Amino acid sequence: MAVPEATVVVAYHRIEDPSSYNTPLLHNCGGGGGGGNLRSRGRWVTTTIALACLLIVSVACIGLFTFTSKHGPATVHVSNGAMPVSRGRPEGVSEKTNRLVVGDANGPPYPWTNNMLTWQRTGFHFQPEKNWMNDPNGPMYYKGFYHFFYQYNPNGAVWGDIVWGHAVSKDFVHWTHLPVALVPDQWYDQNGVWSGSATLLPDGQVIILYTGSSNESAQLQNLAYPANLSDPLLVDWVKYPGNPIIGPPKGIYKKDFRDPTTAWRTSEGKWRITVGSKAGRTGAAFVYETEDFKTYRLLPGVLHAVPGTGMWECVDFFPVSINSKNGLDTSTNGKGVKHVMKVSLDDDRHDYYSVGTYDVIANTWTPDNPQNDVGIGIRYDYGVFYASKTFYDQKKGRRILWGWISESDSEKSDVLKGWASVQSIPRTLLLDQKTGTHLLQWPVEEIESLRLDGKDFNNIKVEAGAVIPLDVESSSQADVVAEFEVDKAAVEAVEVSPNEEFNCASSGGASQRGSLGPFGILVLADPSRSEQTSLHFYISKTSSGSLKTSFCTDQSRSSQASDVNKQIYGSFVPVLQGEKLSMRILVDHSIVEAFAQGGRTSITSRVYPTRAIYHNARIFLFNNATDASVLASVKIWPMNSASIQASSH
Ligand code: DQQ
């Protein structure tokens, strides 16, 4: 492809006052929560100010009414007492604030100290030096460097003013930050340079396709490419002068069309991409074909659609091998290949995938099992993990998954910290050839280079009801692997519980005792366990006598603070004949990434302890089953910190 000359992207000059992010906004249209909130806070407010406020609210309401009558029901962007300001939704993307904070996010916050907040920053996860980050964008391996781009707000610790941050690494562990790569400097991306993907072409060209939110908040797809292909750092980027290259298809609302994928090549030598959307409540992925990345043809039909799933963000579409342990390049197709589709559901902010078959002629992808269809079946992660993206690492022949891990504390705390969000440890992704339905996610092997001297705890019998401290100092940064064997006689003797529908989220967490669980590990626990975060298994016996295993986390006692999310979550995990129960946990200050059964099920949590920090962050084994002891073997490595350097550019 010959990409035409164009202007090199110039620096982006902000004109807004960044302090405006901290300005409390008056949001509600009349009465309700907003009125109450205003009243309780401001008995001292003078009549004049009250009248002025009323006027502002009325004008806002008229504006909202006009918007509503034009576009149907308006999205909620209110702060009604317990809820923080809504970010993202009014602009036409998924919610970018944590709406699940327990307690009153606008009330008196927990008295966080600098010491506590400083502890929350991670030691070996990817983070910008400061400010807000969200989706991973355009990951690729180029001339000896892993490139990582990300949605970034250079002006504050909340979502807004989105540009593409950029960093490089030789090993996925140590990173160097580079200048931002793409900034909103054109009418078609004035409102933000949103998510997109990179494609490496066989002739050495590098293509980035991204969504621009235009001056009118229309979601338009755009092309960018490196200014200098001989620069391995790819510091300067050029926007194609013919942008935008694709607009929303007929009948699709302008704010429902975004996040182009990496392109794949068909046997005819043409390139295809897919872009997520929705029609009514049906999530859908449109496919475009191109030969030169400048002109595109919308193919008839859709790659796939699922009623009731709402807007599909950050669609990902890639092949996996059914018989080898290698990842596949995105264009690979044919015998021995299945295709995975992943969608990020705008409505619930979870990433769902499904394994299926791609018919390139019919331009359709069909899930192997409709019950596991995208948006209704299996998730990459049962905790906090969103807007993920994979790429093929041609250096090591593997597919790598990145996911955005948002905060689950209050926005006020994020502003105090001066940063928000981390990225998952990149995960190697393979089809689980044993189940055929699941993918196996595993932290890239390079991360093991940070392991310091490990300590083994072998064959420890954990009796029913026991909690056993593991003698390791300070586990704020740790890699933990554990295996559990449940007493077989007890399993056989346990009564079938035909009506027991165990569910991590609603069945009571780590303190709720059942015959065969919960048992597992407590991390980020202080010596007296006034704070603790559990990762545990729970086994239930079904009416057929078979065992069903769940892998869960319980954050309900993770922090003394009231203004953080403390949900309990998890999912069933397939455990096959002859397999021991196993888990791996990466603890890195406020993020805990956990993988069960070799990565068949994973759970990522954000936790914000107030006491279980620094040298008080300990690890325990526990068994809260009533009828069975478990034999546990655990290895714990303290983890070194990664070096994350500022750019010299
Ligand atoms: N984030 C981007 C969008 C995408 C969303 C905006 C997902 O392109 O749909 O920051 O988090």
XYZ file of C-alpha atoms and ligand atoms in Angstrom:
660
model
C 0.000 0.000 0.000
C 1.289 3.433 -0.835
C 0.242 5.792 1.906
C 0.204 9.411 0.757
C 2.194 12.180 2.342
C 0.451 14.187 5.014
C 1.197 16.596 7.782
C 2.964 15.254 10.849
C 0.668 15.458 13.856
C 1.379 18.634 15.768
C 1.360 19.211 19.496
C -2.048 19.603 21.053
C -2.657 22.775 23.016
C -5.292 22.600 25.685
C -7.376 25.594 26.422
C -9.523 24.285 29.269
C -8.621 24.761 32.890
C -7.717 21.328 34.291
C -8.883 22.360 37.747
C -12.419 22.273 36.364
C -12.319 18.503 36.899
C -12.570 19.100 40.595
C -15.448 21.538 40.321
C -18.616 20.146 41.876
C -21.338 20.239 39.251
C -25.001 20.932 39.721
C -26.633 18.227 37.695
C -30.146 17.250 38.590
C -33.167 18.602 36.767
C -35.274 19.763 39.682
C -36.442 18.029 42.896
C -35.208 14.548 43.794
C -31.710 13.705 44.896
C -30.110 16.838 43.494
C -32.401 19.148 45.445
C -31.892 17.170 48.649
C -28.167 17.154 48.157
C -28.110 20.883 47.594
C -30.202 21.450 50.691
C -28.176 19.285 53.032
C -24.938 20.867 51.944
C -25.906 24.461 51.737
C -28.144 25.907 54.402
C -25.929 28.966 54.181
C -26.614 29.483 50.507
C -28.148 32.857 49.923
C -31.387 33.335 48.111
C -29.537 35.051 45.300
C -27.228 32.103 44.764
C -30.152 29.704 45.014
C -32.004 31.644 42.330
C -28.935 31.691 40.118
C -28.606 27.939 40.574
C -32.263 27.470 39.727
C -31.718 29.401 36.518
C -28.698 27.269 35.595
C -30.615 24.085 36.343
C -33.566 25.252 34.268
C -31.334 26.066 31.305
C -29.660 22.671 31.655
C -33.070 21.004 31.761
C -34.238 22.800 28.646
C -31.034 21.696 26.909
C -31.551 18.149 28.043
C -35.175 18.238 26.930
C -34.120 19.406 23.453
C -31.518 16.635 23.308
C -34.041 14.056 24.484
C -36.670 14.994 21.970
C -34.106 14.765 19.155
C -32.396 11.552 20.132
C -34.748 9.574 22.323
C -34.154 9.013 26.031
C -31.048 10.881 27.150
C -28.294 9.056 28.967
C -28.077 9.831 32.661
C -25.238 12.138 33.638
C -26.176 13.129 37.099
C -24.661 13.135 40.511
C -27.555 12.408 42.809
C -26.071 12.263 46.251
C -24.653 8.738 46.436
C -23.482 8.679 42.845
C -20.402 10.312 41.353
C -20.623 12.416 38.192
C -21.218 10.265 35.122
C -18.367 10.410 32.604
C -18.369 8.944 29.133
C -22.092 8.290 28.762
C -23.049 11.834 27.733
C -20.348 11.678 25.057
C -21.589 8.375 23.678
C -19.299 5.774 25.261
C -19.685 3.477 28.229
C -19.645 4.786 31.762
C -16.153 5.795 32.869
C -16.785 6.375 36.550
C -17.107 3.687 39.156
C -20.845 3.600 39.910
C -20.577 0.786 42.422
C -18.998 2.560 45.326
C -20.705 1.502 48.515
C -21.684 4.335 50.824
C -21.989 7.974 50.006
C -19.425 8.979 47.409
C -20.419 12.612 47.844
C -20.503 12.418 51.620
C -17.471 12.628 53.855
C -14.829 10.409 52.272
C -12.688 8.001 54.269
C -9.769 9.990 55.715
C -7.202 8.542 53.326
C -3.629 9.438 54.289
C -0.836 10.063 51.822
C 0.797 6.908 53.075
C -2.242 4.811 52.172
C -2.758 6.421 48.784
C 0.918 6.128 47.891
C 0.815 2.414 48.679
C -1.967 1.904 46.088
C 0.299 2.615 43.119
C 1.504 -0.621 41.538
C 5.051 -1.977 41.323
C 4.948 -4.085 38.171
C 1.778 -3.223 36.280
C 1.716 -0.767 33.404
C 0.690 2.731 34.452
C 1.335 6.177 33.001
C 3.296 8.523 35.248
C 0.078 10.294 36.229
C -3.527 11.020 35.200
C -6.317 8.912 33.748
C -5.929 5.853 31.485
C -8.479 3.506 29.953
C -8.552 1.085 26.990
C -5.462 -0.605 25.563
C -5.029 0.469 21.937
C -3.016 -0.755 18.948
C -0.597 -3.156 20.677
C 2.063 -4.533 18.331
C 5.621 -5.783 18.112
C 7.766 -3.630 15.821
C 11.520 -3.679 15.197
C 12.439 -5.117 18.605
C 9.879 -3.234 20.701
C 6.466 -4.039 22.088
C 4.413 -0.924 21.491
C 1.548 -0.134 23.772
C -0.910 2.696 23.194
C -3.732 3.567 25.549
C -6.630 5.934 26.056
C -5.212 8.745 28.138
C -6.295 12.046 29.636
C -3.183 14.246 29.826
C -5.053 16.770 31.957
C -6.458 14.935 34.942
C -7.282 11.738 36.798
C -10.785 11.380 35.318
C -11.978 10.393 31.836
C -11.964 13.201 29.236
C -9.816 14.924 26.578
C -8.747 11.540 25.305
C -5.469 11.120 23.376
C -3.372 8.039 22.613
C -0.641 7.554 25.229
C 2.337 5.540 24.017
C 5.032 3.403 25.653
C 7.517 0.751 24.525
C 9.092 -2.283 26.128
C 11.465 -5.032 25.091
C 9.919 -7.582 27.422
C 6.417 -6.505 28.590
C 7.937 -5.834 32.029
C 10.065 -2.683 31.883
C 8.572 0.252 29.983
C 9.632 3.598 28.591
C 6.982 6.249 28.180
C 7.003 8.118 24.885
C 5.229 11.328 23.843
C 1.523 10.930 23.190
C 1.010 9.500 19.716
C -2.338 10.859 18.545
C -4.150 13.941 19.790
C -7.496 15.538 18.879
C -6.452 18.155 16.327
C -8.929 17.594 13.504
C -12.676 18.160 13.226
C -13.224 14.401 12.966
C -11.505 13.643 16.302
C -11.920 16.967 18.091
C -13.889 15.355 20.889
C -11.363 12.581 21.457
C -9.023 10.109 19.777
C -10.782 6.955 20.850
C -9.966 3.283 20.643
C -8.486 1.454 17.713
C -6.018 -1.147 16.536
C -2.786 -1.630 14.638
C -2.169 -3.810 11.599
C 1.271 -4.766 10.292
C 1.227 -5.168 6.508
C 3.463 -7.663 4.690
C 5.348 -4.833 2.940
C 6.429 -3.378 6.303
C 3.813 -0.628 6.576
C 2.075 -0.040 9.891
C -1.562 0.973 9.939
C -3.554 2.393 12.799
C -7.318 2.637 12.553
C -9.050 4.508 15.341
C -12.375 6.100 16.196
C -12.524 9.867 16.293
C -15.337 11.482 18.197
C -15.990 14.450 15.919
C -16.848 18.069 16.674
C -20.476 16.883 16.573
C -19.796 13.746 18.632
C -20.158 11.482 15.611
C -18.046 8.333 15.809
C -15.906 8.237 12.673
C -13.157 5.774 11.761
C -9.772 7.185 10.799
C -6.423 6.084 9.449
C -2.997 7.018 10.829
C 0.486 5.727 10.030
C 4.063 6.275 11.204
C 5.869 9.335 9.856
C 9.112 7.383 9.820
C 9.039 3.612 9.471
C 12.748 3.342 10.187
C 12.194 4.672 13.729
C 11.697 1.562 15.888
C 10.022 3.741 18.524
C 7.422 5.033 16.052
C 7.327 8.357 17.827
C 5.676 10.478 15.115
C 2.330 9.666 13.540
C 0.553 11.083 10.523
C -3.176 11.306 10.011
C -4.387 10.436 6.515
C -5.590 13.626 4.814
C -8.623 11.775 3.432
C -9.964 11.040 6.958
C -12.532 10.081 8.027
C -12.475 6.867 6.071
C -15.686 5.317 7.417
C -18.841 6.830 8.932
C -21.774 5.079 10.612
C -23.821 2.890 8.234
C -27.281 4.063 7.267
C -29.735 3.749 10.132
C -27.030 3.555 12.812
C -26.961 6.353 15.377
C -23.791 8.447 15.133
C -22.738 7.616 18.712
C -23.059 3.852 18.249
C -20.224 2.973 15.904
C -16.681 2.579 17.160
C -13.402 0.787 17.847
C -12.092 -0.731 14.571
C -10.215 -4.039 14.910
C -6.879 -5.167 13.560
C -7.369 -6.090 9.881
C -7.168 -9.657 8.618
C -6.457 -10.732 5.039
C -8.743 -13.052 3.100
C -7.501 -15.667 0.634
C -8.391 -13.169 -2.125
C -5.786 -10.799 -0.710
C -8.301 -8.223 0.498
C -8.289 -6.849 4.035
C -11.234 -6.837 6.401
C -11.968 -5.105 9.687
C -14.954 -5.132 11.972
C -16.512 -2.241 13.919
C -18.894 -2.620 16.877
C -22.347 -1.102 16.950
C -25.944 -1.696 17.938
C -29.388 -1.451 16.390
C -32.025 -1.039 19.062
C -30.890 -3.414 21.821
C -29.118 -5.761 19.406
C -25.325 -5.583 19.567
C -23.699 -6.108 16.182
C -20.370 -6.083 14.336
C -20.181 -4.615 10.824
C -17.461 -5.756 8.417
C -15.626 -3.563 5.913
C -13.360 -4.700 3.111
C -10.449 -2.705 1.723
C -7.473 -3.091 -0.538
C -5.628 0.112 0.307
C -6.924 1.079 3.801
C -8.229 4.319 2.314
C -11.447 3.201 0.679
C -13.753 0.673 2.263
C -16.803 -1.321 1.243
C -19.400 -2.294 3.839
C -20.105 -6.008 3.347
C -23.747 -7.066 3.338
C -25.122 -8.371 6.626
C -23.127 -8.443 9.850
C -20.343 -10.646 11.135
C -22.526 -11.402 14.135
C -25.330 -9.868 16.205
C -26.913 -10.812 19.534
C -30.298 -9.409 20.588
C -30.505 -7.829 24.030
C -26.775 -7.211 24.448
C -26.744 -3.482 23.631
C -23.770 -1.595 22.257
C -20.647 -3.623 21.439
C -17.455 -1.746 22.239
C -13.922 -2.829 21.387
C -14.866 -5.921 19.365
C -11.935 -8.296 18.929
C -11.853 -11.097 16.344
C -8.988 -13.552 16.015
C -8.085 -17.158 15.192
C -6.953 -19.816 17.683
C -5.422 -23.202 16.972
C -7.303 -26.339 18.006
C -4.191 -28.505 18.072
C -1.063 -26.452 18.672
C 0.270 -24.429 21.586
C 1.130 -21.454 19.372
C -0.848 -18.307 18.903
C -1.995 -17.494 15.375
C -1.479 -14.441 13.215
C -4.760 -12.584 12.766
C -5.130 -13.560 9.079
C -4.682 -17.307 9.692
C -7.675 -19.394 8.646
C -8.511 -22.910 7.459
C -8.116 -26.392 8.900
C -7.369 -26.632 12.606
C -8.474 -23.042 13.211
C -11.359 -21.694 15.274
C -12.274 -18.029 15.552
C -12.866 -16.184 18.783
C -15.147 -13.188 18.979
C -14.950 -10.840 21.963
C -17.256 -7.947 22.741
C -17.093 -5.371 25.520
C -20.643 -4.739 26.667
C -21.302 -1.051 27.090
C -24.242 -1.903 29.373
C -22.462 -3.980 32.012
C -18.824 -3.171 31.248
C -17.702 -6.782 31.029
C -15.777 -8.547 28.268
C -17.413 -11.666 26.841
C -15.886 -14.101 24.375
C -17.016 -17.134 22.504
C -15.334 -19.742 20.310
C -16.886 -20.360 16.900
C -16.522 -20.702 13.160
C -15.788 -17.966 10.657
C -17.300 -18.251 7.189
C -15.333 -15.812 5.106
C -17.597 -16.163 2.037
C -20.841 -15.628 3.935
C -19.182 -12.965 6.100
C -20.519 -14.565 9.268
C -19.164 -15.949 12.503
C -21.220 -18.556 14.363
C -20.646 -19.599 17.988
C -20.048 -23.318 18.555
C -22.592 -23.243 21.343
C -25.353 -20.606 21.151
C -25.637 -20.740 24.951
C -22.080 -19.437 25.114
C -22.705 -16.689 22.581
C -20.895 -13.378 23.002
C -22.488 -11.073 25.542
C -24.395 -13.854 27.309
C -21.816 -16.566 28.000
C -18.206 -16.742 29.120
C -16.201 -13.730 30.297
C -12.471 -13.170 30.109
C -12.511 -12.144 33.715
C -15.137 -12.145 36.454
C -13.807 -9.043 38.167
C -12.682 -5.699 36.802
C -11.406 -6.118 33.236
C -12.733 -4.231 30.224
C -12.188 -2.957 26.675
C -9.536 -5.615 26.122
C -7.588 -6.203 22.948
C -5.324 -8.971 21.673
C -2.476 -8.921 19.183
C -0.240 -11.499 17.585
C 3.324 -11.333 18.892
C 5.362 -12.490 15.922
C 8.546 -12.475 18.029
C 7.395 -15.383 20.165
C 4.502 -16.761 18.101
C 1.843 -16.082 20.709
C -1.385 -14.120 21.073
C -1.337 -11.577 23.865
C -4.334 -10.100 25.666
C -4.346 -6.674 27.321
C -7.252 -5.393 29.443
C -8.076 -2.108 31.111
C -8.421 -2.429 34.916
C -10.317 0.565 36.222
C -10.433 1.868 39.784
C -13.140 0.784 42.172
C -12.564 3.477 44.762
C -14.185 6.906 44.612
C -13.342 9.496 41.996
C -12.366 11.833 44.831
C -9.611 9.417 45.841
C -8.433 9.146 42.228
C -8.101 12.914 42.046
C -6.188 12.872 45.334
C -3.872 10.141 44.036
C -3.455 11.975 40.750
C -3.945 8.811 38.698
C -6.604 6.299 37.767
C -6.486 2.820 36.203
C -3.855 0.220 35.476
C -3.471 -2.314 32.685
C -3.592 -6.048 33.327
C -0.358 -7.969 33.114
C -0.366 -8.967 29.414
C -1.790 -12.492 29.184
C -0.866 -15.235 26.740
C -4.067 -16.546 25.205
C -4.646 -20.088 23.930
C -7.683 -22.219 23.221
C -8.231 -24.643 26.090
C -8.063 -27.781 24.002
C -9.541 -29.848 26.835
C -12.830 -27.972 27.131
C -12.932 -26.484 23.622
C -15.148 -23.739 25.055
C -12.697 -21.757 27.173
C -9.523 -19.836 26.538
C -6.513 -20.194 28.807
C -5.131 -16.866 29.996
C -1.738 -16.789 31.628
C 0.528 -13.878 32.607
C 3.340 -13.574 30.033
C 6.346 -15.657 31.055
C 8.555 -12.540 31.146
C 6.860 -11.381 34.335
C 8.543 -14.283 36.166
C 11.852 -12.427 35.768
C 10.656 -10.200 38.639
C 10.345 -13.126 41.067
C 12.708 -12.854 44.046
C 13.584 -15.805 46.307
C 10.451 -17.915 46.630
C 9.275 -19.803 49.697
C 7.527 -23.200 49.575
C 4.768 -24.366 51.910
C 4.194 -28.002 51.030
C 1.340 -30.340 51.973
C -0.172 -28.181 54.667
C -3.304 -29.725 56.102
C -5.939 -27.065 56.559
C -8.650 -28.463 58.784
C -12.282 -27.422 58.414
C -12.592 -23.977 59.996
C -8.837 -23.257 60.120
C -6.899 -20.131 59.140
C -3.115 -20.539 58.823
C -0.696 -17.629 58.423
C 2.056 -18.189 55.855
C 5.365 -16.926 57.071
C 6.265 -14.335 54.450
C 7.028 -10.742 55.195
C 5.307 -7.991 53.309
C 3.330 -9.335 50.382
C 2.269 -6.124 48.683
C 4.030 -7.448 45.577
C 3.841 -11.212 45.220
C 3.359 -14.075 42.801
C 1.523 -16.932 44.520
C 0.790 -20.393 43.126
C -1.299 -22.847 45.116
C -2.738 -26.332 44.715
C -5.487 -27.856 46.828
C -6.640 -31.423 47.358
C -9.936 -31.884 49.136
C -10.250 -34.893 51.428
C -11.742 -37.540 49.120
C -13.624 -39.451 51.802
C -15.324 -36.242 52.882
C -16.331 -35.419 49.321
C -17.911 -38.832 48.908
C -19.679 -38.672 52.246
C -21.149 -35.236 51.681
C -24.851 -35.128 51.002
C -26.123 -34.092 47.648
C -27.663 -30.642 47.761
C -30.051 -30.727 44.790
C -31.405 -27.249 45.383
C -28.089 -25.621 46.040
C -27.455 -23.119 43.270
C -24.151 -21.746 44.415
C -23.264 -18.312 43.110
C -20.099 -16.467 44.210
C -21.823 -13.097 44.278
C -24.965 -14.055 46.155
C -24.059 -17.087 48.248
C -22.312 -15.314 51.063
C -18.589 -15.055 50.333
C -15.648 -16.430 52.298
C -17.376 -16.484 55.664
C -20.435 -18.453 54.548
C -19.730 -22.091 55.432
C -20.726 -24.995 53.209
C -19.845 -28.685 53.317
C -17.016 -28.432 50.772
C -15.985 -24.826 50.840
C -15.034 -22.086 50.705
C -11.277 -22.652 51.012
C -8.328 -20.849 49.525
C -5.990 -17.947 50.149
C -6.314 -14.600 51.885
C -4.108 -11.862 50.479
C -3.624 -8.256 51.577
C -4.571 -9.321 55.080
C -3.165 -7.576 58.141
C -1.903 -9.799 60.985
C -5.188 -9.557 62.900
C -7.191 -9.993 59.661
C -9.221 -6.884 60.250
C -8.758 -6.556 56.486
C -8.443 -9.424 54.024
C -9.233 -10.302 50.406
C -10.012 -13.936 49.692
C -9.501 -15.980 46.554
C -11.344 -19.205 47.103
C -12.879 -22.329 45.676
C -16.306 -23.602 46.617
C -17.460 -27.083 45.617
C -21.093 -28.096 45.480
C -22.550 -31.507 44.771
C -25.330 -31.527 42.216
C -28.343 -33.835 42.206
C -26.556 -36.123 39.737
C -23.748 -36.476 42.281
C -21.240 -34.590 40.159
C -19.173 -31.760 41.600
C -19.426 -28.156 40.515
C -16.557 -25.832 41.407
C -16.671 -22.057 41.695
C -13.718 -19.696 41.836
C -14.515 -16.499 43.737
C -13.106 -13.436 45.413
C -14.601 -11.820 48.491
C -13.680 -8.170 48.964
C -16.280 -7.460 51.635
C -13.541 -7.230 54.290
C -10.846 -5.868 51.982
C -10.858 -2.385 53.494
C -12.039 -0.427 56.521
C -12.912 2.406 54.158
C -16.555 2.835 53.191
C -15.999 4.655 49.904
C -14.618 1.714 47.924
C -16.315 -1.117 46.111
C -16.289 -4.362 48.099
C -18.212 -6.767 45.923
C -17.992 -10.533 46.030
C -17.692 -12.085 42.577
C -16.492 -15.019 40.511
C -17.809 -17.865 38.407
C -17.967 -21.589 37.868
C -14.693 -23.044 36.661
C -14.544 -26.339 34.756
C -12.392 -28.856 36.656
C -11.691 -31.921 34.548
C -11.097 -35.525 35.568
C -7.720 -35.909 37.252
C -7.071 -32.181 37.652
C -6.076 -30.765 41.029
C -7.577 -27.443 42.039
C -5.026 -24.763 41.337
C -4.773 -21.006 41.427
C -2.190 -18.339 40.713
C -2.455 -14.877 42.226
C -0.491 -11.787 41.271
C -0.696 -9.258 44.089
C 0.527 -5.794 43.216
C -0.696 -3.278 45.795
C -4.233 -2.242 44.795
C -4.589 -4.856 42.032
C -4.992 -8.600 42.493
C -5.117 -10.775 39.365
C -6.122 -14.378 39.963
C -6.213 -17.369 37.603
C -7.785 -20.760 38.312
C -7.119 -24.065 36.548
C -4.283 -22.800 34.384
C -6.167 -19.656 33.397
C -9.522 -21.184 32.446
C -11.222 -18.664 34.734
C -9.749 -15.417 35.976
C -10.753 -12.703 38.399
C -9.138 -9.292 38.709
C -9.912 -7.098 41.691
C -8.989 -3.629 42.842
C -8.660 -3.406 46.606
C -7.820 -0.488 48.848
C -6.844 -1.672 52.329
C -6.093 0.862 55.038
C -4.196 -1.450 57.443
C -3.045 -4.438 55.353
C -0.441 -2.340 53.577
C 3.372 -2.149 53.485
C 4.829 -4.661 56.023
C 1.307 -5.469 57.245
C 0.223 -7.064 53.955
C 0.229 -10.792 54.766
C -0.965 -14.053 53.252
C -3.035 -16.810 54.937
C -4.486 -20.161 53.975
C -8.074 -20.735 55.062
C -10.681 -23.429 54.941
C -14.211 -22.514 55.878
C -15.755 -25.824 54.809
C -17.644 -27.652 57.538
C -17.058 -31.237 56.364
C -13.676 -31.489 54.652
C -10.048 -30.727 55.280
C -7.853 -29.663 52.369
C -4.212 -30.317 51.652
C -2.548 -27.205 50.303
C 0.823 -26.607 48.665
C 1.762 -23.002 48.101
C 4.764 -21.199 46.661
C 5.145 -17.469 47.198
C 7.619 -15.252 45.395
C 8.003 -11.635 46.492
C 8.073 -9.585 43.302
C 10.580 -6.950 42.338
C 9.368 -3.694 40.811
C 9.496 -3.067 37.091
C 11.350 -0.076 35.796
C 9.013 2.372 34.141
C 10.926 5.297 32.735
C 9.963 8.685 31.500
C 10.612 9.448 27.859
C 13.762 11.322 26.912
C 11.897 12.757 23.888
N -13.444 3.707 25.336
C -13.169 4.526 24.199
C -14.143 4.100 23.159
C -14.523 2.734 23.597
C -14.574 2.869 25.070
C -13.286 5.971 24.616
C -14.511 1.587 25.826
O -13.581 4.111 21.871
O -15.736 2.316 23.040
O -12.353 6.286 25.621
O -14.082 1.794 27.147
